[in-house]
Amino acid sequence: MCYPFRNRRGIDYLFISSGYPPGDRGQAEAGTVFVLTEDEEDTLLEGETQVYKYQSGDELLAELIRKCSNGENAENTFLKRLRKKQAKIIGIYSPVHRVGKTSYALRLGRKLSEEANVLYLNLETYGGVGGHFQEGGQTLSDVLYYARQEKSNLGLMLTTLVGHKGKLDYIAPIQVSEDIKSVSGEDWLKLIERLMEESIYEILILDMDEGVRDIYQIFRVCSEIHVLTLRNEISESKLRQFEEELSLLGHEDIRRKLIRRESRL
Amino acid sequence: MKSKNLVICDREKGYADAFARYIMQKEELALQVQTCSDLSHVLSIQEQEGD
């Protein structure tokens, strides 16, 4: 259990090396004490929590959050309260392939992140291993896992799950294409809703392709949808087909959100 | 909201500093981070915070 308020004016959280003998450590008073250990043989005092010293910063921070997130007020405990100036969901999509959609989405995200807290999510079937995003670490699969748990502190956990490109935060894409195809529209909407309500982000950028299930449901919650195209007849024909299909299927509301963007390619 | 304070105490100063830098770059977290390499420093932080 975590006691952030045990010492009302003392140290709230202490990470201390196991190199200090337990007798010495016992003199330090803190709400919650994590002992940084290099092996499992270290002796712990009552109330201390052992954490492996040489894990990543993300994992150490996640240990702190997990330990101290049992209460419903965990986000109030750790997260600065930020009043969101805006709330916007921008979809990025194109029926034309190899059009530079992800590059465009990241450029847009970086530009917007100068003025607001922006989170980029890659929902593509093949978002790439490496490429635009750092290899390894946690992915959109992990974020979906937390989003599916009603009592998880998603906003808080995000701080350990996001990568950074300048001021833009991003979540690395799912690595197995079959996994992303199995995510239902309902799950996507729940994730988006929780991200907007519980995180610090004011703008979400959703980089999508046709592999996303129930994509029209996601389009519907977008404030605007940027559609990338190339200036040639084939690309124009594909875009025309997409727009006409929206009308045919009764999605005029979605069609009105489309903003054409010409690719730099 | 008042920030919570977090202290990292390790004789390996480079480790404590790197861990502190990592946490401080998470600007959305309401945490104030201090490091030290001597246990007596933890005790003095404890006393200062208790003032």
PDB file of C-alpha atoms in Angstrom:
ATOM      1  CA  MET A   1       0.000   0.000   0.000  1.00  0.00           C
ATOM      2  CA  CYS A   2       1.178   3.520  -0.737  1.00  0.00           C
ATOM      3  CA  TYR A   3       1.033   6.291   1.850  1.00  0.00           C
ATOM      4  CA  PRO A   4       1.636   9.549   0.028  1.00  0.00           C
ATOM      5  CA  PHE A   5       0.257  11.597   2.884  1.00  0.00           C
ATOM      6  CA  ARG A   6       1.690   9.718   5.825  1.00  0.00           C
ATOM      7  CA  ASN A   7       4.286  12.379   6.456  1.00  0.00           C
ATOM      8  CA  ARG A   8       2.264  15.471   5.728  1.00  0.00           C
ATOM      9  CA  ARG A   9       5.333  17.603   5.285  1.00  0.00           C
ATOM     10  CA  GLY A  10       8.069  14.990   4.969  1.00  0.00           C
ATOM     11  CA  ILE A  11       9.341  12.917   2.044  1.00  0.00           C
ATOM     12  CA  ASP A  12       6.501  11.391   0.091  1.00  0.00           C
ATOM     13  CA  TYR A  13       8.428   8.848  -2.004  1.00  0.00           C
ATOM     14  CA  LEU A  14      11.956   7.623  -1.391  1.00  0.00           C
ATOM     15  CA  PHE A  15      13.986   5.467  -3.770  1.00  0.00           C
ATOM     16  CA  ILE A  16      17.028   4.298  -1.843  1.00  0.00           C
ATOM     17  CA  SER A  17      19.852   1.948  -2.734  1.00  0.00           C
ATOM     18  CA  SER A  18      20.057  -1.410  -0.979  1.00  0.00           C
ATOM     19  CA  GLY A  19      23.736  -0.490  -0.513  1.00  0.00           C
ATOM     20  CA  TYR A  20      22.644   1.299   2.660  1.00  0.00           C
ATOM     21  CA  PRO A  21      22.166  -1.276   5.448  1.00  0.00           C
ATOM     22  CA  PRO A  22      18.572  -1.766   6.684  1.00  0.00           C
ATOM     23  CA  GLY A  23      19.503  -0.307  10.078  1.00  0.00           C
ATOM     24  CA  ASP A  24      20.594   2.940   8.408  1.00  0.00           C
ATOM     25  CA  ARG A  25      17.670   2.995   5.990  1.00  0.00           C
ATOM     26  CA  GLY A  26      15.305   2.703   8.928  1.00  0.00           C
ATOM     27  CA  GLN A  27      16.264   6.233  10.009  1.00  0.00           C
ATOM     28  CA  ALA A  28      14.801   7.668   6.806  1.00  0.00           C
ATOM     29  CA  GLU A  29      11.115   8.417   7.075  1.00  0.00           C
ATOM     30  CA  ALA A  30       9.059   8.590   3.954  1.00  0.00           C
ATOM     31  CA  GLY A  31       5.500   7.877   2.918  1.00  0.00           C
ATOM     32  CA  THR A  32       6.595   5.065   0.620  1.00  0.00           C
ATOM     33  CA  VAL A  33      10.065   3.562   0.396  1.00  0.00           C
ATOM     34  CA  PHE A  34      11.364   1.710  -2.655  1.00  0.00           C
ATOM     35  CA  VAL A  35      14.640  -0.130  -2.221  1.00  0.00           C
ATOM     36  CA  LEU A  36      16.750  -0.203  -5.373  1.00  0.00           C
ATOM     37  CA  THR A  37      18.267  -3.663  -5.424  1.00  0.00           C
ATOM     38  CA  GLU A  38      20.720  -5.465  -7.646  1.00  0.00           C
ATOM     39  CA  ASP A  39      19.789  -8.990  -6.518  1.00  0.00           C
ATOM     40  CA  GLU A  40      16.904 -10.726  -4.779  1.00  0.00           C
ATOM     41  CA  GLU A  41      18.808 -11.552  -1.591  1.00  0.00           C
ATOM     42  CA  ASP A  42      18.550  -8.114   0.002  1.00  0.00           C
ATOM     43  CA  THR A  43      16.883  -7.841   3.393  1.00  0.00           C
ATOM     44  CA  LEU A  44      13.924  -5.479   3.506  1.00  0.00           C
ATOM     45  CA  LEU A  45      12.389  -3.640   6.389  1.00  0.00           C
ATOM     46  CA  GLU A  46       8.654  -3.745   6.962  1.00  0.00           C
ATOM     47  CA  GLY A  47       6.852  -1.461   4.540  1.00  0.00           C
ATOM     48  CA  GLU A  48       9.722  -1.290   2.024  1.00  0.00           C
ATOM     49  CA  THR A  49       9.156  -2.338  -1.561  1.00  0.00           C
ATOM     50  CA  GLN A  50      11.924  -3.933  -3.562  1.00  0.00           C
ATOM     51  CA  VAL A  51      12.500  -2.754  -7.130  1.00  0.00           C
ATOM     52  CA  TYR A  52      15.223  -3.909  -9.474  1.00  0.00           C
ATOM     53  CA  LYS A  53      17.629  -1.024  -9.873  1.00  0.00           C
ATOM     54  CA  TYR A  54      18.712  -1.514 -13.462  1.00  0.00           C
ATOM     55  CA  GLN A  55      15.341  -1.565 -15.195  1.00  0.00           C
ATOM     56  CA  SER A  56      14.314   1.285 -17.448  1.00  0.00           C
ATOM     57  CA  GLY A  57      13.075   4.626 -16.111  1.00  0.00           C
ATOM     58  CA  ASP A  58       9.644   3.798 -17.571  1.00  0.00           C
ATOM     59  CA  GLU A  59       9.503   0.571 -15.598  1.00  0.00           C
ATOM     60  CA  LEU A  60      10.651   2.184 -12.357  1.00  0.00           C
ATOM     61  CA  LEU A  61       8.066   4.924 -12.715  1.00  0.00           C
ATOM     62  CA  ALA A  62       5.416   2.319 -13.526  1.00  0.00           C
ATOM     63  CA  GLU A  63       6.341   0.513 -10.262  1.00  0.00           C
ATOM     64  CA  LEU A  64       5.716   3.753  -8.354  1.00  0.00           C
ATOM     65  CA  ILE A  65       2.416   4.371 -10.117  1.00  0.00           C
ATOM     66  CA  ARG A  66       1.224   0.785  -9.661  1.00  0.00           C
ATOM     67  CA  LYS A  67       2.140   0.817  -5.991  1.00  0.00           C
ATOM     68  CA  CYS A  68       0.438   4.134  -5.384  1.00  0.00           C
ATOM     69  CA  SER A  69      -2.510   3.834  -7.756  1.00  0.00           C
ATOM     70  CA  ASN A  70      -4.817   1.671  -5.684  1.00  0.00           C
ATOM     71  CA  GLY A  71      -6.894   4.621  -4.605  1.00  0.00           C
ATOM     72  CA  GLU A  72      -9.343   6.340  -6.913  1.00  0.00           C
ATOM     73  CA  ASN A  73      -7.508   9.632  -6.440  1.00  0.00           C
ATOM     74  CA  ALA A  74      -4.233   8.372  -7.867  1.00  0.00           C
ATOM     75  CA  GLU A  75      -4.375  10.738 -10.837  1.00  0.00           C
ATOM     76  CA  ASN A  76      -5.005  13.666  -8.542  1.00  0.00           C
ATOM     77  CA  THR A  77      -1.993  12.559  -6.537  1.00  0.00           C
ATOM     78  CA  PHE A  78       0.478  12.491  -9.406  1.00  0.00           C
ATOM     79  CA  LEU A  79      -0.834  14.429 -12.366  1.00  0.00           C
ATOM     80  CA  LYS A  80      -0.765  18.204 -12.554  1.00  0.00           C
ATOM     81  CA  ARG A  81      -4.245  19.516 -13.077  1.00  0.00           C
ATOM     82  CA  LEU A  82      -4.275  21.116 -16.467  1.00  0.00           C
ATOM     83  CA  ARG A  83      -7.274  22.921 -17.793  1.00  0.00           C
ATOM     84  CA  LYS A  84      -7.639  21.816 -21.384  1.00  0.00           C
ATOM     85  CA  LYS A  85      -7.993  24.768 -23.728  1.00  0.00           C
ATOM     86  CA  GLN A  86      -9.413  22.552 -26.433  1.00  0.00           C
ATOM     87  CA  ALA A  87     -10.343  18.963 -27.199  1.00  0.00           C
ATOM     88  CA  LYS A  88      -9.879  17.841 -30.744  1.00  0.00           C
ATOM     89  CA  ILE A  89      -9.551  14.500 -32.506  1.00  0.00           C
ATOM     90  CA  ILE A  90      -7.910  14.648 -35.902  1.00  0.00           C
ATOM     91  CA  GLY A  91      -8.173  11.609 -38.174  1.00  0.00           C
ATOM     92  CA  ILE A  92      -5.540  11.060 -40.862  1.00  0.00           C
ATOM     93  CA  TYR A  93      -6.547   8.714 -43.648  1.00  0.00           C
ATOM     94  CA  SER A  94      -6.103   8.046 -47.331  1.00  0.00           C
ATOM     95  CA  PRO A  95      -7.531   5.541 -49.779  1.00  0.00           C
ATOM     96  CA  VAL A  96      -4.313   6.104 -51.735  1.00  0.00           C
ATOM     97  CA  HIS A  97      -1.311   4.081 -50.586  1.00  0.00           C
ATOM     98  CA  ARG A  98       2.314   5.191 -50.288  1.00  0.00           C
ATOM     99  CA  VAL A  99       1.209   8.778 -50.087  1.00  0.00           C
ATOM    100  CA  GLY A 100       3.300   9.889 -47.069  1.00  0.00           C
ATOM    101  CA  LYS A 101       0.369   9.803 -44.658  1.00  0.00           C
ATOM    102  CA  THR A 102       2.353   8.995 -41.515  1.00  0.00           C
ATOM    103  CA  SER A 103       5.026  11.589 -42.324  1.00  0.00           C
ATOM    104  CA  TYR A 104       2.251  14.168 -42.774  1.00  0.00           C
ATOM    105  CA  ALA A 105       0.558  13.133 -39.507  1.00  0.00           C
ATOM    106  CA  LEU A 106       3.814  13.429 -37.558  1.00  0.00           C
ATOM    107  CA  ARG A 107       4.617  16.812 -39.124  1.00  0.00           C
ATOM    108  CA  LEU A 108       1.146  18.060 -38.220  1.00  0.00           C
ATOM    109  CA  GLY A 109       1.497  16.661 -34.702  1.00  0.00           C
ATOM    110  CA  ARG A 110       4.848  18.341 -34.138  1.00  0.00           C
ATOM    111  CA  LYS A 111       3.486  21.656 -35.368  1.00  0.00           C
ATOM    112  CA  LEU A 112       0.388  21.476 -33.163  1.00  0.00           C
ATOM    113  CA  SER A 113       2.451  20.354 -30.167  1.00  0.00           C
ATOM    114  CA  GLU A 114       4.092  23.784 -30.076  1.00  0.00           C
ATOM    115  CA  GLU A 115       0.798  25.145 -28.735  1.00  0.00           C
ATOM    116  CA  ALA A 116      -0.983  22.187 -27.147  1.00  0.00           C
ATOM    117  CA  ASN A 117      -0.507  18.749 -25.622  1.00  0.00           C
ATOM    118  CA  VAL A 118      -0.765  16.392 -28.574  1.00  0.00           C
ATOM    119  CA  LEU A 119      -0.769  12.592 -28.669  1.00  0.00           C
ATOM    120  CA  TYR A 120      -0.223  10.696 -31.907  1.00  0.00           C
ATOM    121  CA  LEU A 121      -1.579   7.149 -32.261  1.00  0.00           C
ATOM    122  CA  ASN A 122      -0.760   4.875 -35.152  1.00  0.00           C
ATOM    123  CA  LEU A 123      -3.695   2.561 -35.895  1.00  0.00           C
ATOM    124  CA  GLU A 124      -2.256   1.182 -39.134  1.00  0.00           C
ATOM    125  CA  THR A 125      -2.183  -2.538 -39.796  1.00  0.00           C
ATOM    126  CA  TYR A 126       1.526  -2.286 -40.493  1.00  0.00           C
ATOM    127  CA  GLY A 127       2.786   0.703 -38.541  1.00  0.00           C
ATOM    128  CA  GLY A 128       6.334  -0.551 -38.989  1.00  0.00           C
ATOM    129  CA  VAL A 129       8.989  -2.007 -36.712  1.00  0.00           C
ATOM    130  CA  GLY A 130      11.459   0.794 -36.203  1.00  0.00           C
ATOM    131  CA  GLY A 131      10.979   3.196 -39.116  1.00  0.00           C
ATOM    132  CA  HIS A 132       9.203   6.289 -37.829  1.00  0.00           C
ATOM    133  CA  PHE A 133       9.154   4.921 -34.283  1.00  0.00           C
ATOM    134  CA  GLN A 134      11.735   3.732 -31.819  1.00  0.00           C
ATOM    135  CA  GLU A 135      11.960  -0.040 -31.749  1.00  0.00           C
ATOM    136  CA  GLY A 136      11.073  -1.988 -28.597  1.00  0.00           C
ATOM    137  CA  GLY A 137       9.223  -0.739 -25.540  1.00  0.00           C
ATOM    138  CA  GLN A 138       5.506  -0.589 -25.050  1.00  0.00           C
ATOM    139  CA  THR A 139       2.963  -0.187 -27.804  1.00  0.00           C
ATOM    140  CA  LEU A 140      -0.668   0.581 -28.495  1.00  0.00           C
ATOM    141  CA  SER A 141      -1.438  -3.002 -27.361  1.00  0.00           C
ATOM    142  CA  ASP A 142      -0.405  -2.044 -23.825  1.00  0.00           C
ATOM    143  CA  VAL A 143      -2.489   1.142 -23.929  1.00  0.00           C
ATOM    144  CA  LEU A 144      -5.522  -0.858 -25.079  1.00  0.00           C
ATOM    145  CA  TYR A 145      -4.936  -3.298 -22.223  1.00  0.00           C
ATOM    146  CA  TYR A 146      -5.111  -0.490 -19.657  1.00  0.00           C
ATOM    147  CA  ALA A 147      -8.064   1.153 -21.416  1.00  0.00           C
ATOM    148  CA  ARG A 148     -10.070  -2.088 -21.152  1.00  0.00           C
ATOM    149  CA  GLN A 149      -9.639  -2.142 -17.379  1.00  0.00           C
ATOM    150  CA  GLU A 150     -12.274   0.042 -15.781  1.00  0.00           C
ATOM    151  CA  LYS A 151     -10.182   0.833 -12.715  1.00  0.00           C
ATOM    152  CA  SER A 152      -6.858   1.457 -14.399  1.00  0.00           C
ATOM    153  CA  ASN A 153      -5.331   4.916 -14.155  1.00  0.00           C
ATOM    154  CA  LEU A 154      -4.924   5.289 -17.874  1.00  0.00           C
ATOM    155  CA  GLY A 155      -3.899   8.949 -17.821  1.00  0.00           C
ATOM    156  CA  LEU A 156      -1.171   8.187 -15.344  1.00  0.00           C
ATOM    157  CA  MET A 157       0.065   5.008 -16.982  1.00  0.00           C
ATOM    158  CA  LEU A 158       0.356   6.878 -20.259  1.00  0.00           C
ATOM    159  CA  THR A 159       3.272   8.814 -18.833  1.00  0.00           C
ATOM    160  CA  THR A 160       5.245   5.572 -18.898  1.00  0.00           C
ATOM    161  CA  LEU A 161       3.935   4.367 -22.261  1.00  0.00           C
ATOM    162  CA  VAL A 162       4.463   7.300 -24.618  1.00  0.00           C
ATOM    163  CA  GLY A 163       7.499   8.057 -26.742  1.00  0.00           C
ATOM    164  CA  HIS A 164       8.542  11.577 -27.700  1.00  0.00           C
ATOM    165  CA  LYS A 165       9.348  13.360 -30.934  1.00  0.00           C
ATOM    166  CA  GLY A 166      10.218  16.827 -29.753  1.00  0.00           C
ATOM    167  CA  LYS A 167       7.139  18.051 -27.891  1.00  0.00           C
ATOM    168  CA  LEU A 168       4.910  15.525 -29.649  1.00  0.00           C
ATOM    169  CA  ASP A 169       4.070  12.390 -27.663  1.00  0.00           C
ATOM    170  CA  TYR A 170       3.309   9.192 -29.521  1.00  0.00           C
ATOM    171  CA  ILE A 171       2.304   5.627 -28.859  1.00  0.00           C
ATOM    172  CA  ALA A 172       4.215   3.068 -30.880  1.00  0.00           C
ATOM    173  CA  PRO A 173       2.114   0.942 -33.229  1.00  0.00           C
ATOM    174  CA  ILE A 174       0.952  -2.606 -32.553  1.00  0.00           C
ATOM    175  CA  GLN A 175       3.523  -5.048 -33.872  1.00  0.00           C
ATOM    176  CA  VAL A 176       1.240  -7.904 -34.956  1.00  0.00           C
ATOM    177  CA  SER A 177      -1.184  -7.001 -37.707  1.00  0.00           C
ATOM    178  CA  GLU A 178      -3.737  -9.632 -36.629  1.00  0.00           C
ATOM    179  CA  ASP A 179      -3.905  -7.983 -33.197  1.00  0.00           C
ATOM    180  CA  ILE A 180      -4.975  -4.623 -34.554  1.00  0.00           C
ATOM    181  CA  LYS A 181      -7.562  -6.247 -36.833  1.00  0.00           C
ATOM    182  CA  SER A 182      -9.161  -7.849 -33.780  1.00  0.00           C
ATOM    183  CA  VAL A 183      -9.766  -4.554 -31.959  1.00  0.00           C
ATOM    184  CA  SER A 184     -13.457  -3.676 -32.192  1.00  0.00           C
ATOM    185  CA  GLY A 185     -14.860  -0.239 -32.905  1.00  0.00           C
ATOM    186  CA  GLU A 186     -16.264  -0.251 -29.380  1.00  0.00           C
ATOM    187  CA  ASP A 187     -12.772  -0.756 -27.939  1.00  0.00           C
ATOM    188  CA  TRP A 188     -11.372   2.061 -30.082  1.00  0.00           C
ATOM    189  CA  LEU A 189     -14.131   4.425 -28.969  1.00  0.00           C
ATOM    190  CA  LYS A 190     -13.611   3.522 -25.322  1.00  0.00           C
ATOM    191  CA  LEU A 191      -9.891   4.173 -25.683  1.00  0.00           C
ATOM    192  CA  ILE A 192     -10.458   7.532 -27.378  1.00  0.00           C
ATOM    193  CA  GLU A 193     -13.031   8.594 -24.806  1.00  0.00           C
ATOM    194  CA  ARG A 194     -10.760   7.711 -21.889  1.00  0.00           C
ATOM    195  CA  LEU A 195      -7.763   9.416 -23.493  1.00  0.00           C
ATOM    196  CA  MET A 196      -9.736  12.611 -23.888  1.00  0.00           C
ATOM    197  CA  GLU A 197     -11.188  12.476 -20.384  1.00  0.00           C
ATOM    198  CA  GLU A 198      -8.289  11.186 -18.317  1.00  0.00           C
ATOM    199  CA  SER A 199      -5.109  12.305 -20.016  1.00  0.00           C
ATOM    200  CA  ILE A 200      -3.409  15.671 -20.362  1.00  0.00           C
ATOM    201  CA  TYR A 201      -3.814  15.608 -24.141  1.00  0.00           C
ATOM    202  CA  GLU A 202      -5.907  18.238 -25.875  1.00  0.00           C
ATOM    203  CA  ILE A 203      -5.428  16.907 -29.377  1.00  0.00           C
ATOM    204  CA  LEU A 204      -5.377  13.286 -30.514  1.00  0.00           C
ATOM    205  CA  ILE A 205      -4.047  12.450 -33.950  1.00  0.00           C
ATOM    206  CA  LEU A 206      -5.294   9.101 -35.237  1.00  0.00           C
ATOM    207  CA  ASP A 207      -3.277   7.763 -38.164  1.00  0.00           C
ATOM    208  CA  MET A 208      -5.516   5.132 -39.758  1.00  0.00           C
ATOM    209  CA  ASP A 209      -5.775   2.796 -42.702  1.00  0.00           C
ATOM    210  CA  GLU A 210      -8.546   0.540 -43.953  1.00  0.00           C
ATOM    211  CA  GLY A 211      -7.411  -2.298 -41.641  1.00  0.00           C
ATOM    212  CA  VAL A 212      -9.128  -0.586 -38.694  1.00  0.00           C
ATOM    213  CA  ARG A 213     -12.398  -2.324 -37.866  1.00  0.00           C
ATOM    214  CA  ASP A 214     -15.539  -0.194 -37.727  1.00  0.00           C
ATOM    215  CA  ILE A 215     -13.562   2.742 -39.065  1.00  0.00           C
ATOM    216  CA  TYR A 216     -16.712   4.790 -39.719  1.00  0.00           C
ATOM    217  CA  GLN A 217     -17.420   4.824 -35.976  1.00  0.00           C
ATOM    218  CA  ILE A 218     -13.989   6.333 -35.451  1.00  0.00           C
ATOM    219  CA  PHE A 219     -14.396   8.818 -38.289  1.00  0.00           C
ATOM    220  CA  ARG A 220     -17.615   9.916 -36.626  1.00  0.00           C
ATOM    221  CA  VAL A 221     -15.876  11.024 -33.399  1.00  0.00           C
ATOM    222  CA  CYS A 222     -13.168  12.898 -35.291  1.00  0.00           C
ATOM    223  CA  SER A 223     -13.417  16.680 -35.375  1.00  0.00           C
ATOM    224  CA  GLU A 224     -11.804  16.678 -38.813  1.00  0.00           C
ATOM    225  CA  ILE A 225     -10.329  14.073 -41.149  1.00  0.00           C
ATOM    226  CA  HIS A 226      -7.301  14.964 -43.229  1.00  0.00           C
ATOM    227  CA  VAL A 227      -7.250  12.942 -46.444  1.00  0.00           C
ATOM    228  CA  LEU A 228      -3.923  12.737 -48.217  1.00  0.00           C
ATOM    229  CA  THR A 229      -3.811  12.487 -51.982  1.00  0.00           C
ATOM    230  CA  LEU A 230      -1.433  12.882 -54.896  1.00  0.00           C
ATOM    231  CA  ARG A 231      -2.000  15.088 -57.877  1.00  0.00           C
ATOM    232  CA  ASN A 232      -2.593  12.398 -60.488  1.00  0.00           C
ATOM    233  CA  GLU A 233      -5.610  10.804 -62.066  1.00  0.00           C
ATOM    234  CA  ILE A 234      -5.336   7.434 -60.317  1.00  0.00           C
ATOM    235  CA  SER A 235      -5.090   8.992 -56.864  1.00  0.00           C
ATOM    236  CA  GLU A 236      -7.984  11.324 -57.630  1.00  0.00           C
ATOM    237  CA  SER A 237     -10.100   8.388 -58.775  1.00  0.00           C
ATOM    238  CA  LYS A 238      -9.488   6.520 -55.517  1.00  0.00           C
ATOM    239  CA  LEU A 239     -10.376   9.573 -53.468  1.00  0.00           C
ATOM    240  CA  ARG A 240     -13.509  10.093 -55.546  1.00  0.00           C
ATOM    241  CA  GLN A 241     -14.534   6.483 -54.917  1.00  0.00           C
ATOM    242  CA  PHE A 242     -14.014   6.952 -51.159  1.00  0.00           C
ATOM    243  CA  GLU A 243     -16.118  10.121 -51.088  1.00  0.00           C
ATOM    244  CA  GLU A 244     -18.890   8.608 -53.175  1.00  0.00           C
ATOM    245  CA  GLU A 245     -18.923   5.523 -50.997  1.00  0.00           C
ATOM    246  CA  LEU A 246     -19.421   7.682 -47.909  1.00  0.00           C
ATOM    247  CA  SER A 247     -22.474   9.258 -49.510  1.00  0.00           C
ATOM    248  CA  LEU A 248     -23.770   5.915 -50.740  1.00  0.00           C
ATOM    249  CA  LEU A 249     -23.553   4.429 -47.238  1.00  0.00           C
ATOM    250  CA  GLY A 250     -25.293   7.419 -45.697  1.00  0.00           C
ATOM    251  CA  HIS A 251     -22.204   8.911 -44.052  1.00  0.00           C
ATOM    252  CA  GLU A 252     -22.621  12.472 -45.305  1.00  0.00           C
ATOM    253  CA  ASP A 253     -21.723  13.739 -41.831  1.00  0.00           C
ATOM    254  CA  ILE A 254     -18.315  12.089 -42.190  1.00  0.00           C
ATOM    255  CA  ARG A 255     -17.867  13.386 -45.719  1.00  0.00           C
ATOM    256  CA  ARG A 256     -18.330  16.934 -44.465  1.00  0.00           C
ATOM    257  CA  LYS A 257     -15.364  16.465 -42.116  1.00  0.00           C
ATOM    258  CA  LEU A 258     -12.935  15.590 -44.897  1.00  0.00           C
ATOM    259  CA  ILE A 259     -10.107  18.021 -45.535  1.00  0.00           C
ATOM    260  CA  ARG A 260      -8.067  17.262 -48.640  1.00  0.00           C
ATOM    261  CA  ARG A 261      -4.323  17.562 -48.283  1.00  0.00           C
ATOM    262  CA  GLU A 262      -1.943  17.145 -51.157  1.00  0.00           C
ATOM    263  CA  SER A 263       1.047  14.973 -50.383  1.00  0.00           C
ATOM    264  CA  ARG A 264       4.545  16.407 -50.587  1.00  0.00           C
ATOM    265  CA  LEU A 265       5.720  13.249 -52.355  1.00  0.00           C
TER     266      LEU A 265
ATOM    267  CA  MET B   1      -2.151  21.182  -6.123  1.00  0.00           C
ATOM    268  CA  LYS B   2       1.010  20.848  -4.062  1.00  0.00           C
ATOM    269  CA  SER B   3       3.627  18.635  -5.711  1.00  0.00           C
ATOM    270  CA  LYS B   4       4.711  15.484  -3.941  1.00  0.00           C
ATOM    271  CA  ASN B   5       8.392  15.182  -3.252  1.00  0.00           C
ATOM    272  CA  LEU B   6      10.445  12.238  -4.363  1.00  0.00           C
ATOM    273  CA  VAL B   7      13.989  11.596  -3.192  1.00  0.00           C
ATOM    274  CA  ILE B   8      16.472   9.285  -4.900  1.00  0.00           C
ATOM    275  CA  CYS B   9      19.365   8.258  -2.705  1.00  0.00           C
ATOM    276  CA  ASP B  10      22.216   6.238  -4.182  1.00  0.00           C
ATOM    277  CA  ARG B  11      25.983   6.312  -3.768  1.00  0.00           C
ATOM    278  CA  GLU B  12      26.136   5.962  -7.534  1.00  0.00           C
ATOM    279  CA  LYS B  13      25.535   9.662  -8.196  1.00  0.00           C
ATOM    280  CA  GLY B  14      25.273   9.232 -11.973  1.00  0.00           C
ATOM    281  CA  TYR B  15      22.459   6.725 -11.513  1.00  0.00           C
ATOM    282  CA  ALA B  16      20.475   8.984  -9.158  1.00  0.00           C
ATOM    283  CA  ASP B  17      20.924  11.978 -11.464  1.00  0.00           C
ATOM    284  CA  ALA B  18      19.867  10.028 -14.570  1.00  0.00           C
ATOM    285  CA  PHE B  19      16.767   8.667 -12.847  1.00  0.00           C
ATOM    286  CA  ALA B  20      15.897  12.169 -11.592  1.00  0.00           C
ATOM    287  CA  ARG B  21      16.341  13.664 -15.073  1.00  0.00           C
ATOM    288  CA  TYR B  22      14.034  11.015 -16.490  1.00  0.00           C
ATOM    289  CA  ILE B  23      11.267  11.808 -13.990  1.00  0.00           C
ATOM    290  CA  MET B  24      11.669  15.578 -14.349  1.00  0.00           C
ATOM    291  CA  GLN B  25      11.177  15.420 -18.100  1.00  0.00           C
ATOM    292  CA  LYS B  26       7.670  14.108 -17.401  1.00  0.00           C
ATOM    293  CA  GLU B  27       6.324  17.605 -16.996  1.00  0.00           C
ATOM    294  CA  GLU B  28       2.784  16.418 -16.422  1.00  0.00           C
ATOM    295  CA  LEU B  29       3.752  14.703 -13.171  1.00  0.00           C
ATOM    296  CA  ALA B  30       3.332  16.710 -10.006  1.00  0.00           C
ATOM    297  CA  LEU B  31       6.589  15.501  -8.485  1.00  0.00           C
ATOM    298  CA  GLN B  32       9.539  17.448  -7.131  1.00  0.00           C
ATOM    299  CA  VAL B  33      12.680  15.356  -7.341  1.00  0.00           C
ATOM    300  CA  GLN B  34      15.826  15.598  -5.249  1.00  0.00           C
ATOM    301  CA  THR B  35      18.872  13.354  -5.308  1.00  0.00           C
ATOM    302  CA  CYS B  36      21.594  12.560  -2.822  1.00  0.00           C
ATOM    303  CA  SER B  37      24.408  10.117  -2.363  1.00  0.00           C
ATOM    304  CA  ASP B  38      24.622  10.277   1.392  1.00  0.00           C
ATOM    305  CA  LEU B  39      21.973   9.054   3.807  1.00  0.00           C
ATOM    306  CA  SER B  40      22.554  12.035   6.090  1.00  0.00           C
ATOM    307  CA  HIS B  41      21.346  14.207   3.221  1.00  0.00           C
ATOM    308  CA  VAL B  42      18.033  12.298   3.196  1.00  0.00           C
ATOM    309  CA  LEU B  43      17.666  13.036   6.879  1.00  0.00           C
ATOM    310  CA  SER B  44      18.330  16.736   6.340  1.00  0.00           C
ATOM    311  CA  ILE B  45      15.787  16.846   3.455  1.00  0.00           C
ATOM    312  CA  GLN B  46      13.361  15.149   5.796  1.00  0.00           C
ATOM    313  CA  GLU B  47      13.903  17.846   8.397  1.00  0.00           C
ATOM    314  CA  GLN B  48      13.702  20.701   5.867  1.00  0.00           C
ATOM    315  CA  GLU B  49      10.453  19.368   4.417  1.00  0.00           C
ATOM    316  CA  GLY B  50       9.090  19.006   7.902  1.00  0.00           C
ATOM    317  CA  ASP B  51       9.759  22.656   8.796  1.00  0.00           C
TER     318      ASP B  51
END
